[in-house]
Amino acid sequence: MSNLTSPTPKVGFVSLGCPKALVDSEQILTQLRAEGYDTAKSYDGADLVIVNTCGFIDAAVQESLDAIGEALNENGKVIVTGCLGAKKDGDGDDIIQKVHPKVLAVTGPHALGEVMDAVHLHLPKPHEPFIDLVPAQGVKLTPRHYAYLKISEGCNHRCSFCIIPSMRGDLVSRPIADVMLEAENLFKAGVKELLVISQDTSAYGVDVKFRTGFWNGAPLKTHMTQLVGALGELAKQYGAWVRLHYVYPYPHVDQIIPMMNGGHVVPYLDVPLQHAHPDVLKRMKRPANGEKNIERIRGWRELCPDITIRSTFIAGFPGETEEEFQYLLDFLEEAQIDRLGCFAYSPVEGATANELANQLPEEVREERRGRVMQLQERISAERLQRKVGKTLRVLVDAVDRTGGATGRSAADAPEIDGVVHIKAPYEPHLKLKVGEFYDVTVTAADAHDLWAKA
Ligand code: SF4
C-alpha cells in the first residue's frame, strides 16, 4: 500500500516581469496546488525551483539570468519559463541554455502545459487515491482547454479512513473574489471547461461564516450556491462549461440543480458517497447518511432528468459484513449511479480506521470491489445505451490523423470518465478542432464510451 507519510513535493517559485507574467505565475501556482504540490518559501526547502523570467529590456534580462543563477546555486533543480525563455541571442542561440546549460527545462511565456510536463518529469508526485483530487494519470495539460479550480483547502470532517485533515488542517475557503478572478483569467486564457475541486465543495464558506465578498462591484457570499451561480454566468459569457466535483449531498445542493438546466454549469455531480449502509457510514464517520442519499439522488433526477451522477465507494471497509456489502449492491442497483469508481479498502498510515475491529483479508476486499465493478459495468452499459440516437454537445480533447476526434459530453469528466469517439466528418471542409464544442449524434455505446458522428 502507499506510504502516506511521504512528504509532499515542494516547488519554489521566483516570479519576475509584468502583470501578464504574473498571471502566468498565478496559473502555474494554482495548477501546482490543484495537483497537490506544496510551495516552498526558501530555496533549500524546495525540491525544485521554477523561475518565471522577463526579457523585455537588458536590465530585466540580467535580473532574470541572475535569478536563474542564484536558484541553480542554492537549489540545483531549476525549470525556467517566461519571456526570456523564448529569446535568442545575436547568433540565434537560446540565451538561457547558453548562460545556464544546467537548467532542466526552458519554455516561453503562457506555457502552463509545458511547465507542468517538466514538473511531472523532474518531480513526479506519488498518487494517493484517498487523498488526491486529480486523477492518477496526472493532468494532461496539452491541449489546454480545461483547468482545475481549487476553491478551498483542508476539511472539517474526520472520516476514519482519511488523514487529510491531519495533513492539511481544517477547511480554509479561498476568498470568493480570488476564486472568481482566477476563473475569469482561466476563461480568458482559453479554458473551455473549469473543474471545481476541493475536499468538500458543498462546505465552501463554512469556515468564514459565508462572509460577503465582492465581485464586479456587487456583493457575493462565500457560499457554494452563490459561487456556482456566478461561475455559471461567467462561463456563459465565455461559452464555457463549469463542472462540480466533491459535492457532499447537503440540502443546499438541491438549489444548484436548476442552475444546470442552462447548460453552462454542466448537469453533472461528483458526489463521493463511499458506502450506503448506515452502520458502515457510521464507522467511516461520514458526514451523510445512506437513506437520505437515495432520496436526494431521486430529487435531483426529477429536477434535472439529464443529470449524470458520479461517485466513489470503498468495498471491504473494516467490519463490513456480507449483509452490509449486499446492502451497498442493492443501493447501487436502485441509485443507478452513472459513473462509479470503487476502491478496495486499504489502510492508510495514521488513519483511525486502522484500529477498527474485523479488518478484512485482502482477497475479500478485492473480491467485493470486483463485484461492485461488475454490477456497475452492467448499469453503465444500460444507461449509455439509452443515449444512442440522441444529440449531445461534446468538447473535443484530441483529433487523430483521420480527422476523427475524441471528445467529452457533459456526462464525462476528463481522465476519470468515458469519452465520445467522433467519426471524421464526410465533408472535407468540416475539420474538428481541439478545444471546440460540437453537436454530435450518438451511434453506439459500450459500458464506458460512446461513438458518434458530427
Ligand atoms: S470529507 Fe472525509 S474523506 Fe473527504 S477529505 Fe474530509 S475527512 Fe477526508
Short mmCIF file of C-alpha atoms and ligand atoms in Angstrom, two decimals:
data_model
loop_
_atom_site.label_atom_id
_atom_site.label_comp_id
_atom_site.label_asym_id
_atom_site.label_seq_id
_atom_site.Cartn_x
_atom_site.Cartn_y
_atom_site.Cartn_z
CA MET A 1 0.00 0.00 0.00
CA SER A 2 1.01 3.55 -0.43
CA ASN A 3 3.16 5.32 2.08
CA LEU A 4 1.06 8.32 3.03
CA THR A 5 3.69 9.81 5.27
CA SER A 6 5.92 10.58 2.27
CA PRO A 7 6.42 14.35 2.23
CA THR A 8 4.50 16.36 -0.32
CA PRO A 9 6.86 17.57 -3.07
CA LYS A 10 7.67 21.26 -2.71
CA VAL A 11 8.23 23.72 -5.52
CA GLY A 12 9.95 27.08 -5.06
CA PHE A 13 8.79 29.91 -7.30
CA VAL A 14 10.50 33.11 -8.43
CA SER A 15 8.22 35.43 -10.39
CA LEU A 16 9.67 38.34 -12.36
CA GLY A 17 8.21 40.59 -15.03
CA CYS A 18 5.00 42.37 -15.95
CA PRO A 19 1.36 41.69 -14.91
CA LYS A 20 0.93 39.20 -17.78
CA ALA A 21 3.85 37.20 -16.44
CA LEU A 22 2.25 37.43 -13.02
CA VAL A 23 -0.96 35.86 -14.34
CA ASP A 24 1.15 33.05 -15.83
CA SER A 25 2.80 32.58 -12.43
CA GLU A 26 -0.57 32.50 -10.71
CA GLN A 27 -1.85 29.89 -13.13
CA ILE A 28 1.21 27.68 -12.65
CA LEU A 29 0.94 28.02 -8.87
CA THR A 30 -2.78 27.25 -8.99
CA GLN A 31 -2.18 24.14 -11.06
CA LEU A 32 0.62 23.01 -8.75
CA ARG A 33 -1.67 23.45 -5.78
CA ALA A 34 -4.57 21.70 -7.50
CA GLU A 35 -2.31 18.71 -8.17
CA GLY A 36 -1.22 18.58 -4.53
CA TYR A 37 2.26 20.12 -4.74
CA ASP A 38 3.27 22.47 -1.92
CA THR A 39 5.11 25.70 -2.44
CA ALA A 40 8.38 26.34 -0.59
CA LYS A 41 9.37 29.74 0.73
CA SER A 42 13.13 29.14 0.56
CA TYR A 43 15.49 27.55 -1.94
CA ASP A 44 16.67 24.88 0.44
CA GLY A 45 13.11 23.91 1.42
CA ALA A 46 12.25 23.29 -2.25
CA ASP A 47 12.67 20.08 -4.25
CA LEU A 48 12.69 22.10 -7.46
CA VAL A 49 12.51 25.81 -8.39
CA ILE A 50 10.57 27.44 -11.23
CA VAL A 51 11.80 30.86 -12.39
CA ASN A 52 9.34 32.92 -14.43
CA THR A 53 11.52 35.38 -16.35
CA CYS A 54 11.23 38.70 -18.15
CA GLY A 55 13.11 39.51 -21.34
CA PHE A 56 11.82 42.97 -22.09
CA ILE A 57 14.84 45.25 -21.50
CA ASP A 58 18.51 44.47 -20.86
CA ALA A 59 18.20 45.12 -17.14
CA ALA A 60 15.28 42.68 -16.93
CA VAL A 61 17.25 40.06 -18.90
CA GLN A 62 20.16 40.44 -16.49
CA GLU A 63 17.87 40.26 -13.47
CA SER A 64 16.30 37.06 -14.85
CA LEU A 65 19.69 35.46 -15.63
CA ASP A 66 20.90 36.35 -12.12
CA ALA A 67 17.76 34.84 -10.58
CA ILE A 68 18.30 31.60 -12.54
CA GLY A 69 21.97 31.53 -11.46
CA GLU A 70 21.00 32.03 -7.83
CA ALA A 71 18.35 29.28 -7.99
CA LEU A 72 20.90 26.90 -9.59
CA ASN A 73 23.49 27.66 -6.91
CA GLU A 74 21.11 27.45 -4.00
CA ASN A 75 18.94 24.57 -5.16
CA GLY A 76 20.26 23.00 -8.38
CA LYS A 77 16.96 21.79 -9.93
CA VAL A 78 15.57 24.67 -11.99
CA ILE A 79 12.84 24.99 -14.64
CA VAL A 80 12.69 28.31 -16.49
CA THR A 81 9.60 29.80 -18.09
CA GLY A 82 8.55 33.24 -19.34
CA CYS A 83 9.59 35.74 -22.00
CA LEU A 84 13.33 35.26 -21.68
CA GLY A 85 12.80 31.57 -22.37
CA ALA A 86 11.70 32.46 -25.89
CA LYS A 87 14.55 34.88 -26.55
CA LYS A 88 17.57 34.18 -28.81
CA ASP A 89 20.91 35.97 -28.88
CA GLY A 90 22.60 37.51 -31.97
CA ASP A 91 23.79 34.02 -33.09
CA GLY A 92 20.26 32.65 -32.95
CA ASP A 93 21.08 30.61 -29.82
CA ASP A 94 18.77 30.20 -26.86
CA ILE A 95 20.07 32.75 -24.29
CA ILE A 96 19.23 30.75 -21.20
CA GLN A 97 20.70 27.44 -22.41
CA LYS A 98 23.90 29.28 -23.34
CA VAL A 99 24.37 31.03 -19.98
CA HIS A 100 22.90 28.33 -17.76
CA PRO A 101 23.19 24.95 -19.52
CA LYS A 102 22.27 23.13 -16.30
CA VAL A 103 18.62 24.21 -16.24
CA LEU A 104 16.27 21.23 -16.54
CA ALA A 105 13.81 22.77 -19.00
CA VAL A 106 13.08 26.09 -20.67
CA THR A 107 9.73 27.30 -22.00
CA GLY A 108 8.41 30.57 -23.37
CA PRO A 109 5.59 32.59 -21.77
CA HIS A 110 1.97 31.29 -21.35
CA ALA A 111 3.25 27.71 -21.34
CA LEU A 112 1.42 26.19 -18.38
CA GLY A 113 1.19 22.78 -20.08
CA GLU A 114 4.90 22.59 -20.89
CA VAL A 115 5.90 23.81 -17.43
CA MET A 116 3.69 21.20 -15.77
CA ASP A 117 5.05 18.48 -18.09
CA ALA A 118 8.58 19.42 -16.95
CA VAL A 119 7.49 19.40 -13.29
CA HIS A 120 5.88 15.96 -13.71
CA LEU A 121 9.09 14.69 -15.32
CA HIS A 122 11.55 16.02 -12.75
CA LEU A 123 9.41 15.96 -9.60
CA PRO A 124 6.67 13.36 -10.01
CA LYS A 125 4.08 13.29 -7.27
CA PRO A 126 3.07 9.85 -5.98
CA HIS A 127 -0.66 9.26 -6.44
CA GLU A 128 -2.66 8.68 -3.27
CA PRO A 129 -6.18 7.53 -4.22
CA PHE A 130 -7.65 8.55 -0.87
CA ILE A 131 -6.08 11.99 -0.93
CA ASP A 132 -5.57 13.23 -4.44
CA LEU A 133 -8.18 15.38 -6.08
CA VAL A 134 -6.83 14.92 -9.58
CA PRO A 135 -6.59 11.56 -11.35
CA ALA A 136 -3.68 9.15 -11.11
CA GLN A 137 -2.77 9.62 -14.76
CA GLY A 138 -1.92 13.20 -13.91
CA VAL A 139 -3.49 16.14 -15.59
CA LYS A 140 -2.55 16.25 -19.22
CA LEU A 141 -2.40 19.92 -19.85
CA THR A 142 -1.75 19.82 -23.54
CA PRO A 143 -4.13 20.75 -25.13
CA ARG A 144 -5.06 23.33 -22.57
CA HIS A 145 -8.78 23.78 -22.75
CA TYR A 146 -9.74 22.57 -19.31
CA ALA A 147 -8.43 23.52 -15.90
CA TYR A 148 -8.98 22.74 -12.25
CA LEU A 149 -10.15 25.49 -9.92
CA LYS A 150 -9.46 24.77 -6.28
CA ILE A 151 -11.82 26.70 -4.03
CA SER A 152 -10.65 25.61 -0.59
CA GLU A 153 -8.03 23.65 1.31
CA GLY A 154 -8.45 21.17 4.15
CA CYS A 155 -11.58 19.61 5.58
CA ASN A 156 -13.73 19.82 8.72
CA HIS A 157 -14.79 16.18 8.64
CA ARG A 158 -12.91 13.35 10.28
CA CYS A 159 -13.65 10.32 8.12
CA SER A 160 -11.94 7.40 9.79
CA PHE A 161 -10.14 6.18 6.64
CA CYS A 162 -8.72 9.59 5.75
CA ILE A 163 -5.76 11.60 7.02
CA ILE A 164 -6.33 14.76 5.02
CA PRO A 165 -7.47 16.86 8.00
CA SER A 166 -4.33 15.88 9.92
CA MET A 167 -2.16 16.73 6.91
CA ARG A 168 -3.88 19.79 5.55
CA GLY A 169 -5.89 21.01 8.54
CA ASP A 170 -9.47 22.23 8.77
CA LEU A 171 -11.36 23.81 5.90
CA VAL A 172 -9.93 27.12 4.68
CA SER A 173 -12.07 28.65 1.91
CA ARG A 174 -10.40 30.92 -0.59
CA PRO A 175 -11.92 34.42 -0.81
CA ILE A 176 -14.71 34.36 -3.38
CA ALA A 177 -13.26 37.32 -5.30
CA ASP A 178 -9.94 35.44 -5.72
CA VAL A 179 -11.74 32.35 -6.95
CA MET A 180 -13.81 34.38 -9.43
CA LEU A 181 -10.75 36.27 -10.67
CA GLU A 182 -8.86 33.05 -11.23
CA ALA A 183 -11.85 31.60 -13.10
CA GLU A 184 -12.04 34.69 -15.30
CA ASN A 185 -8.30 34.55 -16.04
CA LEU A 186 -8.60 30.90 -16.99
CA PHE A 187 -11.54 31.57 -19.32
CA LYS A 188 -9.65 34.50 -20.85
CA ALA A 189 -6.70 32.17 -21.43
CA GLY A 190 -8.94 29.87 -23.49
CA VAL A 191 -10.16 27.37 -20.91
CA LYS A 192 -13.46 25.88 -22.05
CA GLU A 193 -14.14 23.69 -19.07
CA LEU A 194 -13.47 24.58 -15.46
CA LEU A 195 -13.45 21.76 -12.94
CA VAL A 196 -14.26 22.99 -9.44
CA ILE A 197 -12.38 20.97 -6.83
CA SER A 198 -11.80 20.97 -3.07
CA GLN A 199 -12.10 18.33 -0.35
CA ASP A 200 -15.74 19.30 0.25
CA THR A 201 -17.18 21.69 -2.32
CA SER A 202 -20.56 21.89 -0.55
CA ALA A 203 -18.88 23.24 2.60
CA TYR A 204 -17.36 26.22 0.80
CA GLY A 205 -17.51 29.27 3.06
CA VAL A 206 -18.48 27.47 6.31
CA ASP A 207 -15.16 28.47 7.91
CA VAL A 208 -15.69 32.19 7.17
CA LYS A 209 -19.40 32.09 8.09
CA PHE A 210 -20.30 32.65 4.43
CA ARG A 211 -18.64 36.10 4.53
CA THR A 212 -19.79 38.52 1.84
CA GLY A 213 -17.12 39.38 -0.71
CA PHE A 214 -17.33 41.47 -3.86
CA TRP A 215 -17.14 40.53 -7.50
CA ASN A 216 -17.52 43.06 -10.30
CA GLY A 217 -18.64 45.63 -7.72
CA ALA A 218 -21.53 43.52 -6.46
CA PRO A 219 -21.74 41.62 -3.16
CA LEU A 220 -21.29 37.87 -3.41
CA LYS A 221 -21.38 35.46 -0.49
CA THR A 222 -18.67 32.89 0.14
CA HIS A 223 -21.25 30.14 -0.33
CA MET A 224 -21.44 27.25 -2.75
CA THR A 225 -24.75 28.28 -4.31
CA GLN A 226 -23.63 31.87 -4.96
CA LEU A 227 -20.26 30.73 -6.25
CA VAL A 228 -21.78 28.26 -8.68
CA GLY A 229 -24.32 30.85 -9.86
CA ALA A 230 -21.56 33.39 -10.53
CA LEU A 231 -19.29 30.83 -12.21
CA GLY A 232 -22.21 29.75 -14.42
CA GLU A 233 -22.76 33.37 -15.51
CA LEU A 234 -19.08 33.80 -16.26
CA ALA A 235 -18.95 30.53 -18.18
CA LYS A 236 -21.93 31.68 -20.26
CA GLN A 237 -20.06 34.87 -21.16
CA TYR A 238 -17.10 32.83 -22.42
CA GLY A 239 -19.11 29.98 -23.95
CA ALA A 240 -17.62 27.51 -21.49
CA TRP A 241 -18.57 24.77 -19.03
CA VAL A 242 -18.26 24.51 -15.25
CA ARG A 243 -18.17 21.04 -13.69
CA LEU A 244 -18.57 20.36 -9.97
CA HIS A 245 -16.51 17.77 -8.11
CA TYR A 246 -16.53 16.55 -4.50
CA VAL A 247 -20.04 17.71 -3.76
CA TYR A 248 -21.48 16.35 -0.49
CA PRO A 249 -25.21 15.78 -0.66
CA TYR A 250 -26.24 18.53 1.79
CA PRO A 251 -29.72 20.03 1.34
CA HIS A 252 -28.47 23.28 -0.26
CA VAL A 253 -27.06 21.26 -3.18
CA ASP A 254 -30.68 20.95 -4.34
CA GLN A 255 -30.55 24.66 -5.23
CA ILE A 256 -27.63 24.02 -7.60
CA ILE A 257 -29.56 21.57 -9.79
CA PRO A 258 -31.85 24.13 -11.52
CA MET A 259 -28.69 26.09 -12.46
CA MET A 260 -27.68 23.09 -14.57
CA ASN A 261 -30.57 23.44 -16.97
CA GLY A 262 -28.86 26.42 -18.68
CA GLY A 263 -26.03 24.19 -19.88
CA HIS A 264 -23.06 26.18 -18.58
CA VAL A 265 -22.96 24.51 -15.19
CA VAL A 266 -22.99 21.04 -16.67
CA PRO A 267 -25.62 18.60 -15.34
CA TYR A 268 -23.02 16.51 -13.58
CA LEU A 269 -22.37 15.99 -9.89
CA ASP A 270 -19.42 14.14 -8.46
CA VAL A 271 -20.69 13.03 -5.03
CA PRO A 272 -18.27 10.83 -3.07
CA LEU A 273 -20.64 8.56 -1.12
CA GLN A 274 -18.14 5.80 -0.12
CA HIS A 275 -20.87 3.43 1.16
CA ALA A 276 -24.62 3.08 1.62
CA HIS A 277 -25.14 1.05 4.79
CA PRO A 278 -25.79 3.34 7.78
CA ASP A 279 -23.57 1.30 10.15
CA VAL A 280 -20.63 1.28 7.74
CA LEU A 281 -21.08 5.02 7.16
CA LYS A 282 -21.08 5.48 10.94
CA ARG A 283 -17.82 3.53 11.27
CA MET A 284 -16.42 5.59 8.42
CA LYS A 285 -17.59 8.73 10.31
CA ARG A 286 -19.06 10.03 7.06
CA PRO A 287 -20.96 13.31 7.09
CA ALA A 288 -24.02 11.98 5.22
CA ASN A 289 -26.49 9.18 5.87
CA GLY A 290 -27.27 6.48 3.32
CA GLU A 291 -31.09 6.56 3.24
CA LYS A 292 -31.28 10.30 2.65
CA ASN A 293 -28.80 9.93 -0.21
CA ILE A 294 -31.17 7.85 -2.29
CA GLU A 295 -33.98 10.39 -1.80
CA ARG A 296 -31.65 13.21 -2.71
CA ILE A 297 -30.49 11.50 -5.91
CA ARG A 298 -34.12 10.85 -6.84
CA GLY A 299 -34.96 14.52 -6.24
CA TRP A 300 -32.03 15.69 -8.39
CA ARG A 301 -33.14 13.46 -11.26
CA GLU A 302 -36.65 14.88 -11.03
CA LEU A 303 -35.31 18.44 -11.26
CA CYS A 304 -32.81 17.61 -14.00
CA PRO A 305 -33.51 14.32 -15.80
CA ASP A 306 -30.24 14.51 -17.75
CA ILE A 307 -28.03 14.80 -14.69
CA THR A 308 -25.01 12.48 -14.56
CA ILE A 309 -24.06 11.31 -11.11
CA ARG A 310 -20.56 10.18 -10.37
CA SER A 311 -19.48 8.65 -7.10
CA THR A 312 -16.74 6.68 -5.41
CA PHE A 313 -17.16 3.80 -2.99
CA ILE A 314 -14.98 1.71 -0.69
CA ALA A 315 -15.52 -2.05 -0.61
CA GLY A 316 -14.34 -4.20 2.27
CA PHE A 317 -14.19 -1.49 4.95
CA PRO A 318 -13.24 -2.92 8.39
CA GLY A 319 -16.13 -4.88 9.85
CA GLU A 320 -18.19 -4.84 6.62
CA THR A 321 -20.41 -7.92 6.80
CA GLU A 322 -21.64 -9.72 3.70
CA GLU A 323 -25.07 -8.32 4.55
CA GLU A 324 -23.78 -4.74 4.70
CA PHE A 325 -21.98 -5.26 1.43
CA GLN A 326 -25.14 -6.66 -0.17
CA TYR A 327 -26.94 -3.52 1.07
CA LEU A 328 -24.39 -1.47 -0.88
CA LEU A 329 -25.05 -3.53 -4.03
CA ASP A 330 -28.81 -3.04 -3.60
CA PHE A 331 -28.28 0.68 -3.17
CA LEU A 332 -26.23 0.83 -6.38
CA GLU A 333 -28.92 -1.05 -8.24
CA GLU A 334 -31.51 1.44 -7.03
CA ALA A 335 -29.44 4.61 -7.32
CA GLN A 336 -28.26 3.81 -10.88
CA ILE A 337 -25.12 5.88 -10.47
CA ASP A 338 -23.88 6.80 -13.94
CA ARG A 339 -20.14 6.89 -13.28
CA LEU A 340 -18.59 4.97 -10.44
CA GLY A 341 -15.15 4.30 -9.02
CA CYS A 342 -14.61 1.67 -6.33
CA PHE A 343 -11.53 1.12 -4.19
CA ALA A 344 -10.87 -1.97 -2.16
CA TYR A 345 -10.33 -0.62 1.36
CA SER A 346 -6.65 -0.15 2.09
CA PRO A 347 -5.35 1.07 5.46
CA VAL A 348 -3.75 4.48 5.37
CA GLU A 349 -0.96 5.09 7.88
CA GLY A 350 -2.26 7.29 10.68
CA ALA A 351 -5.99 6.75 9.94
CA THR A 352 -8.25 5.83 12.86
CA ALA A 353 -9.98 3.12 10.78
CA ASN A 354 -6.83 1.04 11.27
CA GLU A 355 -7.89 0.48 14.89
CA LEU A 356 -11.35 -0.83 14.00
CA ALA A 357 -12.11 -4.46 14.72
CA ASN A 358 -12.54 -7.07 11.98
CA GLN A 359 -10.16 -5.87 9.31
CA LEU A 360 -10.97 -7.97 6.26
CA PRO A 361 -8.39 -10.02 4.33
CA GLU A 362 -7.20 -8.52 1.07
CA GLU A 363 -8.87 -11.25 -1.04
CA VAL A 364 -12.26 -10.38 0.44
CA ARG A 365 -11.77 -6.64 -0.11
CA GLU A 366 -10.66 -7.20 -3.70
CA GLU A 367 -13.42 -9.71 -4.41
CA ARG A 368 -16.06 -7.23 -3.19
CA ARG A 369 -14.54 -4.46 -5.26
CA GLY A 370 -14.75 -6.79 -8.26
CA ARG A 371 -18.44 -7.43 -7.59
CA VAL A 372 -19.19 -3.70 -7.39
CA MET A 373 -17.39 -3.08 -10.66
CA GLN A 374 -19.17 -5.99 -12.35
CA LEU A 375 -22.56 -4.63 -11.33
CA GLN A 376 -21.56 -1.14 -12.40
CA GLU A 377 -20.44 -2.41 -15.82
CA ARG A 378 -24.00 -3.56 -16.48
CA ILE A 379 -25.66 -0.41 -15.07
CA SER A 380 -23.32 1.83 -17.01
CA ALA A 381 -23.80 -0.12 -20.27
CA GLU A 382 -27.60 0.11 -19.93
CA ARG A 383 -27.53 3.82 -19.16
CA LEU A 384 -25.16 4.61 -22.02
CA GLN A 385 -27.23 2.51 -24.44
CA ARG A 386 -30.15 4.90 -23.85
CA LYS A 387 -28.07 7.69 -25.37
CA VAL A 388 -27.83 6.04 -28.78
CA GLY A 389 -29.67 8.17 -31.36
CA LYS A 390 -29.50 11.29 -29.19
CA THR A 391 -27.67 14.51 -29.99
CA LEU A 392 -25.07 15.60 -27.46
CA ARG A 393 -22.78 18.57 -27.17
CA VAL A 394 -19.15 17.50 -26.88
CA LEU A 395 -15.90 19.29 -26.19
CA VAL A 396 -13.11 17.90 -28.37
CA ASP A 397 -9.95 16.85 -26.48
CA ALA A 398 -7.92 15.34 -29.32
CA VAL A 399 -8.06 14.98 -33.09
CA ASP A 400 -6.49 11.98 -34.82
CA ARG A 401 -4.80 11.67 -38.22
CA THR A 402 -8.01 10.57 -39.96
CA GLY A 403 -9.80 13.76 -38.86
CA GLY A 404 -11.82 11.84 -36.25
CA ALA A 405 -11.74 13.03 -32.67
CA THR A 406 -12.11 12.13 -29.04
CA GLY A 407 -14.33 14.38 -27.01
CA ARG A 408 -16.37 14.51 -23.85
CA SER A 409 -20.00 15.30 -23.25
CA ALA A 410 -21.42 16.92 -20.12
CA ALA A 411 -21.51 13.40 -18.67
CA ASP A 412 -17.75 12.88 -18.90
CA ALA A 413 -15.15 14.49 -16.66
CA PRO A 414 -11.63 14.35 -18.10
CA GLU A 415 -9.41 11.41 -17.22
CA ILE A 416 -11.89 9.65 -14.90
CA ASP A 417 -14.99 9.05 -17.03
CA GLY A 418 -15.62 7.72 -20.53
CA VAL A 419 -15.18 9.58 -23.81
CA VAL A 420 -17.09 10.12 -27.05
CA HIS A 421 -15.29 8.81 -30.15
CA ILE A 422 -16.29 11.02 -33.07
CA LYS A 423 -16.06 9.82 -36.65
CA ALA A 424 -14.28 12.13 -39.10
CA PRO A 425 -16.90 14.30 -40.87
CA TYR A 426 -17.60 13.35 -44.53
CA GLU A 427 -17.41 16.97 -45.67
CA PRO A 428 -13.69 17.69 -46.09
CA HIS A 429 -14.14 21.37 -45.15
CA LEU A 430 -15.56 20.39 -41.74
CA LYS A 431 -12.49 19.91 -39.58
CA LEU A 432 -12.93 19.05 -35.92
CA LYS A 433 -10.74 21.19 -33.70
CA VAL A 434 -9.35 20.61 -30.23
CA GLY A 435 -10.97 22.79 -27.56
CA GLU A 436 -14.15 23.42 -29.63
CA PHE A 437 -17.71 22.31 -28.92
CA TYR A 438 -19.71 20.25 -31.46
CA ASP A 439 -23.16 18.71 -31.51
CA VAL A 440 -22.86 15.03 -32.37
CA THR A 441 -25.31 12.17 -32.84
CA VAL A 442 -24.58 9.05 -30.81
CA THR A 443 -24.40 5.92 -32.96
CA ALA A 444 -23.18 3.26 -30.49
CA ALA A 445 -22.22 2.69 -26.86
CA ASP A 446 -20.39 0.20 -24.66
CA ALA A 447 -20.06 0.16 -20.87
CA HIS A 448 -17.78 3.20 -20.79
CA ASP A 449 -17.68 5.14 -24.03
CA LEU A 450 -19.91 6.41 -26.80
CA TRP A 451 -19.37 6.53 -30.57
CA ALA A 452 -20.85 9.40 -32.56
CA LYS A 453 -20.88 11.30 -35.82
CA ALA A 454 -20.55 15.05 -36.08
S1 SF4 B 1 -14.67 14.51 3.84
FE1 SF4 B 1 -13.72 12.79 4.85
S2 SF4 B 1 -12.65 11.73 3.17
FE2 SF4 B 1 -13.08 13.77 2.45
S3 SF4 B 1 -11.25 14.93 2.98
FE3 SF4 B 1 -12.71 15.23 4.65
S4 SF4 B 1 -12.09 13.69 6.13
FE4 SF4 B 1 -11.18 13.09 4.19
#
